[in-house]
PDB file of C-alpha atoms and ligand atoms in Angstrom:
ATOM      1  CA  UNK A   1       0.000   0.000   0.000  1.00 53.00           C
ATOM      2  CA  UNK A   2       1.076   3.615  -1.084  1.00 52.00           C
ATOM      3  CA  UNK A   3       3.181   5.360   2.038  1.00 79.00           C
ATOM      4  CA  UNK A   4       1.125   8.379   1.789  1.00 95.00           C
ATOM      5  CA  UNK A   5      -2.429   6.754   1.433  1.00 97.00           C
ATOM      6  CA  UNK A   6      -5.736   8.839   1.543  1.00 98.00           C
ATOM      7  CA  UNK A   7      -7.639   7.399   5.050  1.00 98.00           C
ATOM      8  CA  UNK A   8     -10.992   8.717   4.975  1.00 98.00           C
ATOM      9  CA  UNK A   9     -13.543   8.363   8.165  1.00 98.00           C
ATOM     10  CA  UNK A  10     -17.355   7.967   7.227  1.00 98.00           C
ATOM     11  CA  UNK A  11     -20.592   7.076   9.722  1.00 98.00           C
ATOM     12  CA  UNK A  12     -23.382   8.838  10.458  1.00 98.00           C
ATOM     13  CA  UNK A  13     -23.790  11.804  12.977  1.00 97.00           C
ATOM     14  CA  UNK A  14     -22.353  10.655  16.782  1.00 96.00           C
ATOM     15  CA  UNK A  15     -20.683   7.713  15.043  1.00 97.00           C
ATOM     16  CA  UNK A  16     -17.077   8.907  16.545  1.00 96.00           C
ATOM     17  CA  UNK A  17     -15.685   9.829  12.946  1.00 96.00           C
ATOM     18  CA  UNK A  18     -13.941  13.263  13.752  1.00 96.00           C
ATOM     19  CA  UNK A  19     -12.895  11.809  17.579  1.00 96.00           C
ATOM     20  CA  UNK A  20     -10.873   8.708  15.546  1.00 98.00           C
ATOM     21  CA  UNK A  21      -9.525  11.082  12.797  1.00 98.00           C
ATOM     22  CA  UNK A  22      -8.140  12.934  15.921  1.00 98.00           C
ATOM     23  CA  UNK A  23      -7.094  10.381  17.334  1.00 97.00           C
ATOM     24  CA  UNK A  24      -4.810   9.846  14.235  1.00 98.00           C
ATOM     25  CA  UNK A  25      -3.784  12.515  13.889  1.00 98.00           C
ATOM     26  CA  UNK A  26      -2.395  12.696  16.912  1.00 98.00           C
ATOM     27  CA  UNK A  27      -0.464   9.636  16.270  1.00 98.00           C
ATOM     28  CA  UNK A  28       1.037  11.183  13.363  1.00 98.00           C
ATOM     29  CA  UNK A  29       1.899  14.197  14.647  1.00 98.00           C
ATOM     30  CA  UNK A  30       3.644  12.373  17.392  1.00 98.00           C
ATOM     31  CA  UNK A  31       5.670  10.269  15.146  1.00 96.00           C
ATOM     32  CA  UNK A  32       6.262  13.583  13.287  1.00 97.00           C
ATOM     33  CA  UNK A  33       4.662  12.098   9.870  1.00 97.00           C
ATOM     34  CA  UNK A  34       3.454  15.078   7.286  1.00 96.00           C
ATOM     35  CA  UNK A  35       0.209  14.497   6.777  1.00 98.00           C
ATOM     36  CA  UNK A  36      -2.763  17.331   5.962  1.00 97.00           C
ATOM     37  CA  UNK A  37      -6.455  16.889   7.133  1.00 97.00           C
ATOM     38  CA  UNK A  38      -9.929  17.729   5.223  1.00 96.00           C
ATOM     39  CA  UNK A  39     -13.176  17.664   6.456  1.00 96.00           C
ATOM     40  CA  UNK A  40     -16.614  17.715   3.836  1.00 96.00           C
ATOM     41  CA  UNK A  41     -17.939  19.710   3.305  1.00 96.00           C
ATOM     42  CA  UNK A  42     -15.508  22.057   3.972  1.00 93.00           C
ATOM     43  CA  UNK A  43     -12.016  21.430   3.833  1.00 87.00           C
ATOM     44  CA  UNK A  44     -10.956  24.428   1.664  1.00 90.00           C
ATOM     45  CA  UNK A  45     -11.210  27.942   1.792  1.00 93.00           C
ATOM     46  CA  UNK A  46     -14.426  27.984  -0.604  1.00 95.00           C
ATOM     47  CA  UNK A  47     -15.697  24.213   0.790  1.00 96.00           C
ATOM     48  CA  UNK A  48     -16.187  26.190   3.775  1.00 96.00           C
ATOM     49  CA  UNK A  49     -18.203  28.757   2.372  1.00 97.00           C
ATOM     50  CA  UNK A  50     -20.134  26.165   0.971  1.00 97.00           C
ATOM     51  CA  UNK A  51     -20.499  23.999   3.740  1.00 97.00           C
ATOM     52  CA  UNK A  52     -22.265  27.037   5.772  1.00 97.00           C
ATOM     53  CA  UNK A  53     -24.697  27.380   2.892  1.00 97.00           C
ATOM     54  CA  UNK A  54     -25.532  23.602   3.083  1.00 97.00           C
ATOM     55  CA  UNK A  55     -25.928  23.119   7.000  1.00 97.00           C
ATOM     56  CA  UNK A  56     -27.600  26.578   7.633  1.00 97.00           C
ATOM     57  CA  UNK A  57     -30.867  25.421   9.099  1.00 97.00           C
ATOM     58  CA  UNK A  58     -32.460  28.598   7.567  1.00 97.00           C
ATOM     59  CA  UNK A  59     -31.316  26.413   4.296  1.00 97.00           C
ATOM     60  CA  UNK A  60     -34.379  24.393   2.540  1.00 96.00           C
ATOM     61  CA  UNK A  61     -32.704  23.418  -0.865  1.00 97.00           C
ATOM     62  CA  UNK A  62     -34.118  19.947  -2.700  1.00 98.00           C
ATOM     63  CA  UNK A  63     -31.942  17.074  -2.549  1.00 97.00           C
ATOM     64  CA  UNK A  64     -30.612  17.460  -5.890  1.00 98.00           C
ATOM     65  CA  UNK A  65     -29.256  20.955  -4.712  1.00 98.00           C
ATOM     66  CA  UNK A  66     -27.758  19.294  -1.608  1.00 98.00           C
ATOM     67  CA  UNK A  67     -26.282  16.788  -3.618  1.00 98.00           C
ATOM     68  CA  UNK A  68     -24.898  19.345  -6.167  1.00 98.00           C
ATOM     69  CA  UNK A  69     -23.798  21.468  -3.099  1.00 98.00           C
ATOM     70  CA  UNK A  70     -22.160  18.872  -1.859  1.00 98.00           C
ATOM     71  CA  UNK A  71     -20.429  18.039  -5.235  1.00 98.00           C
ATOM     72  CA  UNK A  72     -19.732  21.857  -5.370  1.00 98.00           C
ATOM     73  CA  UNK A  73     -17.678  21.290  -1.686  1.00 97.00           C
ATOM     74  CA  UNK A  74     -16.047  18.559  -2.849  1.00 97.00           C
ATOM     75  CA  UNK A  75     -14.749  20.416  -6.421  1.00 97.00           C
ATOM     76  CA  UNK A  76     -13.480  23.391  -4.613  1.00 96.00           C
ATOM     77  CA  UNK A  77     -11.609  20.479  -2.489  1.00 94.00           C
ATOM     78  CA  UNK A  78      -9.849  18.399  -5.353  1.00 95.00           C
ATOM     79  CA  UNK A  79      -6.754  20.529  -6.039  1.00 92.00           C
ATOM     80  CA  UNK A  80      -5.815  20.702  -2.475  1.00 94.00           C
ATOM     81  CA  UNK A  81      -5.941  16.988  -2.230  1.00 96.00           C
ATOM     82  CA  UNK A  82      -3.951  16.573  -5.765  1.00 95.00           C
ATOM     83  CA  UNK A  83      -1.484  19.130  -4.330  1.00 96.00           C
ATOM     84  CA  UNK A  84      -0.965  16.528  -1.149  1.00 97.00           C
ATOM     85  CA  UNK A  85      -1.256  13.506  -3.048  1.00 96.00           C
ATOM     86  CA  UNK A  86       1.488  11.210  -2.615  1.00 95.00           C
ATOM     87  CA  UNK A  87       3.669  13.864  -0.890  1.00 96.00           C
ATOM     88  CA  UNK A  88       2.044  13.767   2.334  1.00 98.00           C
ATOM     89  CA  UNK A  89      -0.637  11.504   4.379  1.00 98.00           C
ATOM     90  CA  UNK A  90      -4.488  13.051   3.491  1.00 98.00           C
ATOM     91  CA  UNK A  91      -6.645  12.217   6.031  1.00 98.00           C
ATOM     92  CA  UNK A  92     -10.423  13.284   5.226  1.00 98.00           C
ATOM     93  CA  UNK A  93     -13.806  13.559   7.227  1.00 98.00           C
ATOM     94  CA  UNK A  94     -16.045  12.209   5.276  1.00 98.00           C
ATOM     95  CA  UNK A  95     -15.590  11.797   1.644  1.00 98.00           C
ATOM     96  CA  UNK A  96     -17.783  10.425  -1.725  1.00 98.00           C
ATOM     97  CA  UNK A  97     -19.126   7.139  -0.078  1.00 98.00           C
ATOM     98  CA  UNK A  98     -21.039  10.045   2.673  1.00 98.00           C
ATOM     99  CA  UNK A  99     -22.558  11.176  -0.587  1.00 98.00           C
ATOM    100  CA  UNK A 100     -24.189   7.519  -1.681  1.00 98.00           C
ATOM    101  CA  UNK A 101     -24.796   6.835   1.825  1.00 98.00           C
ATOM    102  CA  UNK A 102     -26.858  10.065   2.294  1.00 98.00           C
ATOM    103  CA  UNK A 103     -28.074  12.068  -0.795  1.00 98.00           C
ATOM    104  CA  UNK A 104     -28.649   7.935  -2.277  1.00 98.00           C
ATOM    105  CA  UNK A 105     -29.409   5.817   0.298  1.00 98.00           C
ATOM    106  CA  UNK A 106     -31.326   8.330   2.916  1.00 98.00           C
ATOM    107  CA  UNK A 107     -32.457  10.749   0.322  1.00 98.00           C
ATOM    108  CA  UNK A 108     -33.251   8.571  -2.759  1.00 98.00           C
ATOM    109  CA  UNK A 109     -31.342  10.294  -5.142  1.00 98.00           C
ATOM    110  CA  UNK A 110     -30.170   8.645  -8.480  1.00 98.00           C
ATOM    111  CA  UNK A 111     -27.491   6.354  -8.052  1.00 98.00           C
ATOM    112  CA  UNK A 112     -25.712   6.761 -11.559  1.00 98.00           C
ATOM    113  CA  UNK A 113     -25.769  10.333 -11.060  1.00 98.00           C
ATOM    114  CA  UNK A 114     -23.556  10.348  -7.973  1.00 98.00           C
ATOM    115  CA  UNK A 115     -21.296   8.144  -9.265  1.00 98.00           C
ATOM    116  CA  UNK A 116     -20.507   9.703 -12.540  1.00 98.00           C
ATOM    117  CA  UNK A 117     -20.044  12.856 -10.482  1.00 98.00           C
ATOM    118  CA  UNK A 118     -17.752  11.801  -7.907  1.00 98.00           C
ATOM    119  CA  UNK A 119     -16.190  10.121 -10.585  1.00 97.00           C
ATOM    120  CA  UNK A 120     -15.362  12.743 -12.601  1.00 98.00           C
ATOM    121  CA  UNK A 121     -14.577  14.796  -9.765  1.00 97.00           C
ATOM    122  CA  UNK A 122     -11.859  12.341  -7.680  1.00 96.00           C
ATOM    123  CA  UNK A 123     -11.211  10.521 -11.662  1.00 94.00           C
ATOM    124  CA  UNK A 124      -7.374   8.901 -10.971  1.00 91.00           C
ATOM    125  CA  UNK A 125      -7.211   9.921  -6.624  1.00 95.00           C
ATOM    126  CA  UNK A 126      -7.512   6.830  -5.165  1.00 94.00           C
ATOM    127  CA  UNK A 127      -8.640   5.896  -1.263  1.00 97.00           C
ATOM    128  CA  UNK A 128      -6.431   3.746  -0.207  1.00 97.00           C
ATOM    129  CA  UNK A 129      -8.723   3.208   3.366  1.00 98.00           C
ATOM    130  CA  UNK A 130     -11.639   3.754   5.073  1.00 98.00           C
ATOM    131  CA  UNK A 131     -12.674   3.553   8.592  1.00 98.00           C
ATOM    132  CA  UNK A 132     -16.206   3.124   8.552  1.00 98.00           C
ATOM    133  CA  UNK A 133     -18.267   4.149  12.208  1.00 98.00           C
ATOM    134  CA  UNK A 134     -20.809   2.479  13.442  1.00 98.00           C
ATOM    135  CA  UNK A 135     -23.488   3.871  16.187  1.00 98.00           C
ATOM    136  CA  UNK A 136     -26.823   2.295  17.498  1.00 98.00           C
ATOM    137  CA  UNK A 137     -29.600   4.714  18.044  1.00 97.00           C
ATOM    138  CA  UNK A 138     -29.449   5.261  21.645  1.00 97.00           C
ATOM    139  CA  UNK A 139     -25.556   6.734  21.367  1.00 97.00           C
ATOM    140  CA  UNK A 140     -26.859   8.529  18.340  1.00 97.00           C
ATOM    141  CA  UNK A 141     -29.100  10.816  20.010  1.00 97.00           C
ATOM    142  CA  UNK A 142     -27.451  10.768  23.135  1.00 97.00           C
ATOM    143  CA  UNK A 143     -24.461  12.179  21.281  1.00 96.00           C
ATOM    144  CA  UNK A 144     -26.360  14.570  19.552  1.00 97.00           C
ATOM    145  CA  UNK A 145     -28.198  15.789  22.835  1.00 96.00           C
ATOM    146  CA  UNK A 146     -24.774  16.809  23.919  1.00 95.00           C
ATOM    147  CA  UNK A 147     -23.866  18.880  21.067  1.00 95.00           C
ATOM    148  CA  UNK A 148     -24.394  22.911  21.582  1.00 93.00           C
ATOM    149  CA  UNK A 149     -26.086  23.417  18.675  1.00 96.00           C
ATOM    150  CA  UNK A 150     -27.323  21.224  15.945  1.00 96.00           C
ATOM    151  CA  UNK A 151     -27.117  21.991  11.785  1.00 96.00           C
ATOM    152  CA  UNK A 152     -29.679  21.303   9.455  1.00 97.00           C
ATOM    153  CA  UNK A 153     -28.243  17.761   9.124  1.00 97.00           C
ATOM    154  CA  UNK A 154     -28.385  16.623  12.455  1.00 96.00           C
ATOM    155  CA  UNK A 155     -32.302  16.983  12.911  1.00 96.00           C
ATOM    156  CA  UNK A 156     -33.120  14.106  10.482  1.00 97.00           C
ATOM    157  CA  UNK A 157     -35.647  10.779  12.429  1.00 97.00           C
ATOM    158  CA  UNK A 158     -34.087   7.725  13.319  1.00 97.00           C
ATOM    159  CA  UNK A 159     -35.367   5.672  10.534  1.00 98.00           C
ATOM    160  CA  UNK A 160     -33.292   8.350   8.009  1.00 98.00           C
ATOM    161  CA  UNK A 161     -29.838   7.607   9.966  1.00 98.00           C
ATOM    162  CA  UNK A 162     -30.769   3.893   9.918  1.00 98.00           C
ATOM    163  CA  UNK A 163     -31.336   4.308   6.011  1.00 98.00           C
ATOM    164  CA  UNK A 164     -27.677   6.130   5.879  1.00 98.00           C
ATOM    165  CA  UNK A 165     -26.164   3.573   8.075  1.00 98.00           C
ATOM    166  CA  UNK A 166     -27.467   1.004   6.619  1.00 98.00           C
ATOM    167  CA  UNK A 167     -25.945   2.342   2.703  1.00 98.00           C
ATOM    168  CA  UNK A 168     -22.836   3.364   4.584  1.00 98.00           C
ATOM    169  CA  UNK A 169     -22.159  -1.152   5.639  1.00 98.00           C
ATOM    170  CA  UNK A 170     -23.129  -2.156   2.339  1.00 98.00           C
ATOM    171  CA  UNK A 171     -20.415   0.116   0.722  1.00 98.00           C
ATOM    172  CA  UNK A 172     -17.945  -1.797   3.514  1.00 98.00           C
ATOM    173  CA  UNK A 173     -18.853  -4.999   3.015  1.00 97.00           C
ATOM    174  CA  UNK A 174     -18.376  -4.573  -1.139  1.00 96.00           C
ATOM    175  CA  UNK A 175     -15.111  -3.426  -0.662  1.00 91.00           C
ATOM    176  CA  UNK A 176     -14.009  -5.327   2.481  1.00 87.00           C
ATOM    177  CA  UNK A 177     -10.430  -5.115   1.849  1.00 89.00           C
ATOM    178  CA  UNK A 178      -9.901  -1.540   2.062  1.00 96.00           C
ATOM    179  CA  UNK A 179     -12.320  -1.046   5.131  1.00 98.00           C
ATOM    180  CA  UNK A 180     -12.837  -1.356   8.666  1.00 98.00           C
ATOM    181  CA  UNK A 181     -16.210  -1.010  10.600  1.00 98.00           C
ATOM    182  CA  UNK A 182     -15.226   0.342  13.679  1.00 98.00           C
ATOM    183  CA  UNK A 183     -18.084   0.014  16.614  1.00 98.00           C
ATOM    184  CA  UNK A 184     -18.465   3.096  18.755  1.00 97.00           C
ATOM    185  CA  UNK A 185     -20.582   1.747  20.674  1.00 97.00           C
ATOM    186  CA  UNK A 186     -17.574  -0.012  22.503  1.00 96.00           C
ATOM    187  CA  UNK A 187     -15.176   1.888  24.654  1.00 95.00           C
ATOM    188  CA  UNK A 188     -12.651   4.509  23.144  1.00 94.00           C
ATOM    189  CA  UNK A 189      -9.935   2.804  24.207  1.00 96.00           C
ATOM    190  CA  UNK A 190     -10.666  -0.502  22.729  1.00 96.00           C
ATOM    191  CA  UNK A 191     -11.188   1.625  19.272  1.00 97.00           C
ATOM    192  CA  UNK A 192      -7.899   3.517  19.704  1.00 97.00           C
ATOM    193  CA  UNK A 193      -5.902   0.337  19.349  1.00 97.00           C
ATOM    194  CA  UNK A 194      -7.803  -1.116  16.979  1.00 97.00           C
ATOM    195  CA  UNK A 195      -7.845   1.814  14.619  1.00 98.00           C
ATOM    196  CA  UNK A 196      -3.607   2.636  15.489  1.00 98.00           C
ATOM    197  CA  UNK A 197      -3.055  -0.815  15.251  1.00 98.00           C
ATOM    198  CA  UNK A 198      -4.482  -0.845  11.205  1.00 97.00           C
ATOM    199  CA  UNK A 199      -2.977   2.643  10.558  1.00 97.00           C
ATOM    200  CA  UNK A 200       0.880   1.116  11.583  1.00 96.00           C
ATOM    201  CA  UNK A 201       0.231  -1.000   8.769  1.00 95.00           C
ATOM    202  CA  UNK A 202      -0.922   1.405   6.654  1.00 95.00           C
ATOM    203  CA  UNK A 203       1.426   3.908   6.480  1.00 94.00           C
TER     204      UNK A 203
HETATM  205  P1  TYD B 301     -20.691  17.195   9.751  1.00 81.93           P
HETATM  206  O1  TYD B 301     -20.751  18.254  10.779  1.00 81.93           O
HETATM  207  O2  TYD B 301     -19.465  17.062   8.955  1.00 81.93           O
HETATM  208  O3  TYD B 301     -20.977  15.750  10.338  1.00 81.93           O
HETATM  209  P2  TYD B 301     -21.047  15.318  11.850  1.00 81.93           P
HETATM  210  O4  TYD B 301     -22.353  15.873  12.353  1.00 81.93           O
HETATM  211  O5  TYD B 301     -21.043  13.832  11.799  1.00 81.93           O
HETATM  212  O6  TYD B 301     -19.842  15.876  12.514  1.00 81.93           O
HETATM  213  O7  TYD B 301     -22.002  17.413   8.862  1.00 81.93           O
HETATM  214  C1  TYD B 301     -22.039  17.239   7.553  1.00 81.93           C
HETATM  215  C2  TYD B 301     -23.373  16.680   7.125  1.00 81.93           C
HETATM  216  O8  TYD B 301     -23.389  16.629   5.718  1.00 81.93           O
HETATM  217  C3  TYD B 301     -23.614  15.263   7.611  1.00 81.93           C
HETATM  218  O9  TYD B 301     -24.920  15.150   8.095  1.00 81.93           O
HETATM  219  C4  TYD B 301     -23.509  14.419   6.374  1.00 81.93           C
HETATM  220  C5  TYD B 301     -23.835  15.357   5.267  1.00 81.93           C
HETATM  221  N1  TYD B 301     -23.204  15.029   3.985  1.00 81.93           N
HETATM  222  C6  TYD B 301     -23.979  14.569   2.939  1.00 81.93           C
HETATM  223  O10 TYD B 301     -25.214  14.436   3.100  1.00 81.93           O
HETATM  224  N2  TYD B 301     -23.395  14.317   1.735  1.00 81.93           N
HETATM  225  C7  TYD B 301     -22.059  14.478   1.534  1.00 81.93           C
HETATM  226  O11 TYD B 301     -21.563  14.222   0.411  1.00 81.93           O
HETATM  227  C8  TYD B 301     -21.260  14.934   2.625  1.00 81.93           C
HETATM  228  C9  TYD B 301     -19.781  15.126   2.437  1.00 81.93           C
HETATM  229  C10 TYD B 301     -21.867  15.197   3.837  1.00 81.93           C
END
């Protein structure tokens, strides 16, 4: 596997995606490996100003807007990625399979379509791994009770994150290889090792 591999975290909201990106990064920063972080949407400069337009809860676009939004995010994020690729370690907050899992799988929204776009938009980037988080519905809205104010995407029922979830294990289990479902249900601790243990081998 490449030395300087994309790692991408996915899961739905309170899965324990951004606390296990952390927790890498950490790790790397410790061992003083270069390595750049992105979040989506977001990420860049313009991602960002994108990202407030999506998650604005005065916001009320259709899905194919979100979805385009989203695609617009990711766009303004591909030349900072191709500008790190292979030089330095990208890790990313959610990337194109948070697109099938949501905007398809939660929201119904053509298949084909998102592929051919994230297609053409990532086209020869490869991810090289994905740590995929799980949460069962209790944590999830525990976790989200906690959080000091919640975006337009973190209001959706529990049958919608079950829908998202759900898309988000089927992506892991096509492409087993180059995934790990990571429970954070179970203690952080456990998780730590278990996620350092596959990054070692990674990088
Ligand atoms: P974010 O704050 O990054 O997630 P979290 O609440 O887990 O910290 O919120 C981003 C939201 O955008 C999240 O609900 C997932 C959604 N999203 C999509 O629907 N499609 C996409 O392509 C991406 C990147 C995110």
């Amino acid at each position: 596997m490449s030395k300087k591999p994309i790692i991408v975290f996915e899961g739905i909201e309170g899965s324990g995606k951004s606390l296990h990106l952390s927790l890498v990064a950490n790790y790397l920063k410790q061992k003083k490996i270069k390595f750049i972080k992105i979040r989506e949407p977001g990420g860049s400069l313009n991602s960002e100003k994108i990202r407030k337009l999506i998650l604005n809860n005065k916001s009320n676009f259709n899905e194919i807007t979100d979805l385009l939004l989203f695609l617009a995010s990711r766009s303004e994020n591909i030349n900072l990625i191709k500008k790190n690729y292979n030089k330095k370690i990208i890790l990313i907050d959610r990337f194109t399979d948070s697109t099938i899992a949501y905007q398809h799988y939660g929201m119904g929204v053509n298949l084909n379509l998102i592929n051919l776009l994230n297609n053409y938009l990532i086209n020869d980037i490869k991810i090289n791994f994905t740590f995929l988080n799980t949460v069962n519905n209790k944590n999830l809205f525990l976790r989200l009770k906690k959080r000091k104010s919640l975006n337009r995407y973190d209001k959706f029922n529990s049958a919608f994150y079950n829908k998202v979830q759900k898309g988000f294990i089927k992506l892991a289990n096509s492409k087993k290889k180059s995934y790990m479902i990571v429970d954070s249900n179970l203690e952080i601790e456990k998780n730590k090792k278990l996620i350092l243990n596959k990054i070692k081998k990674i990088i």
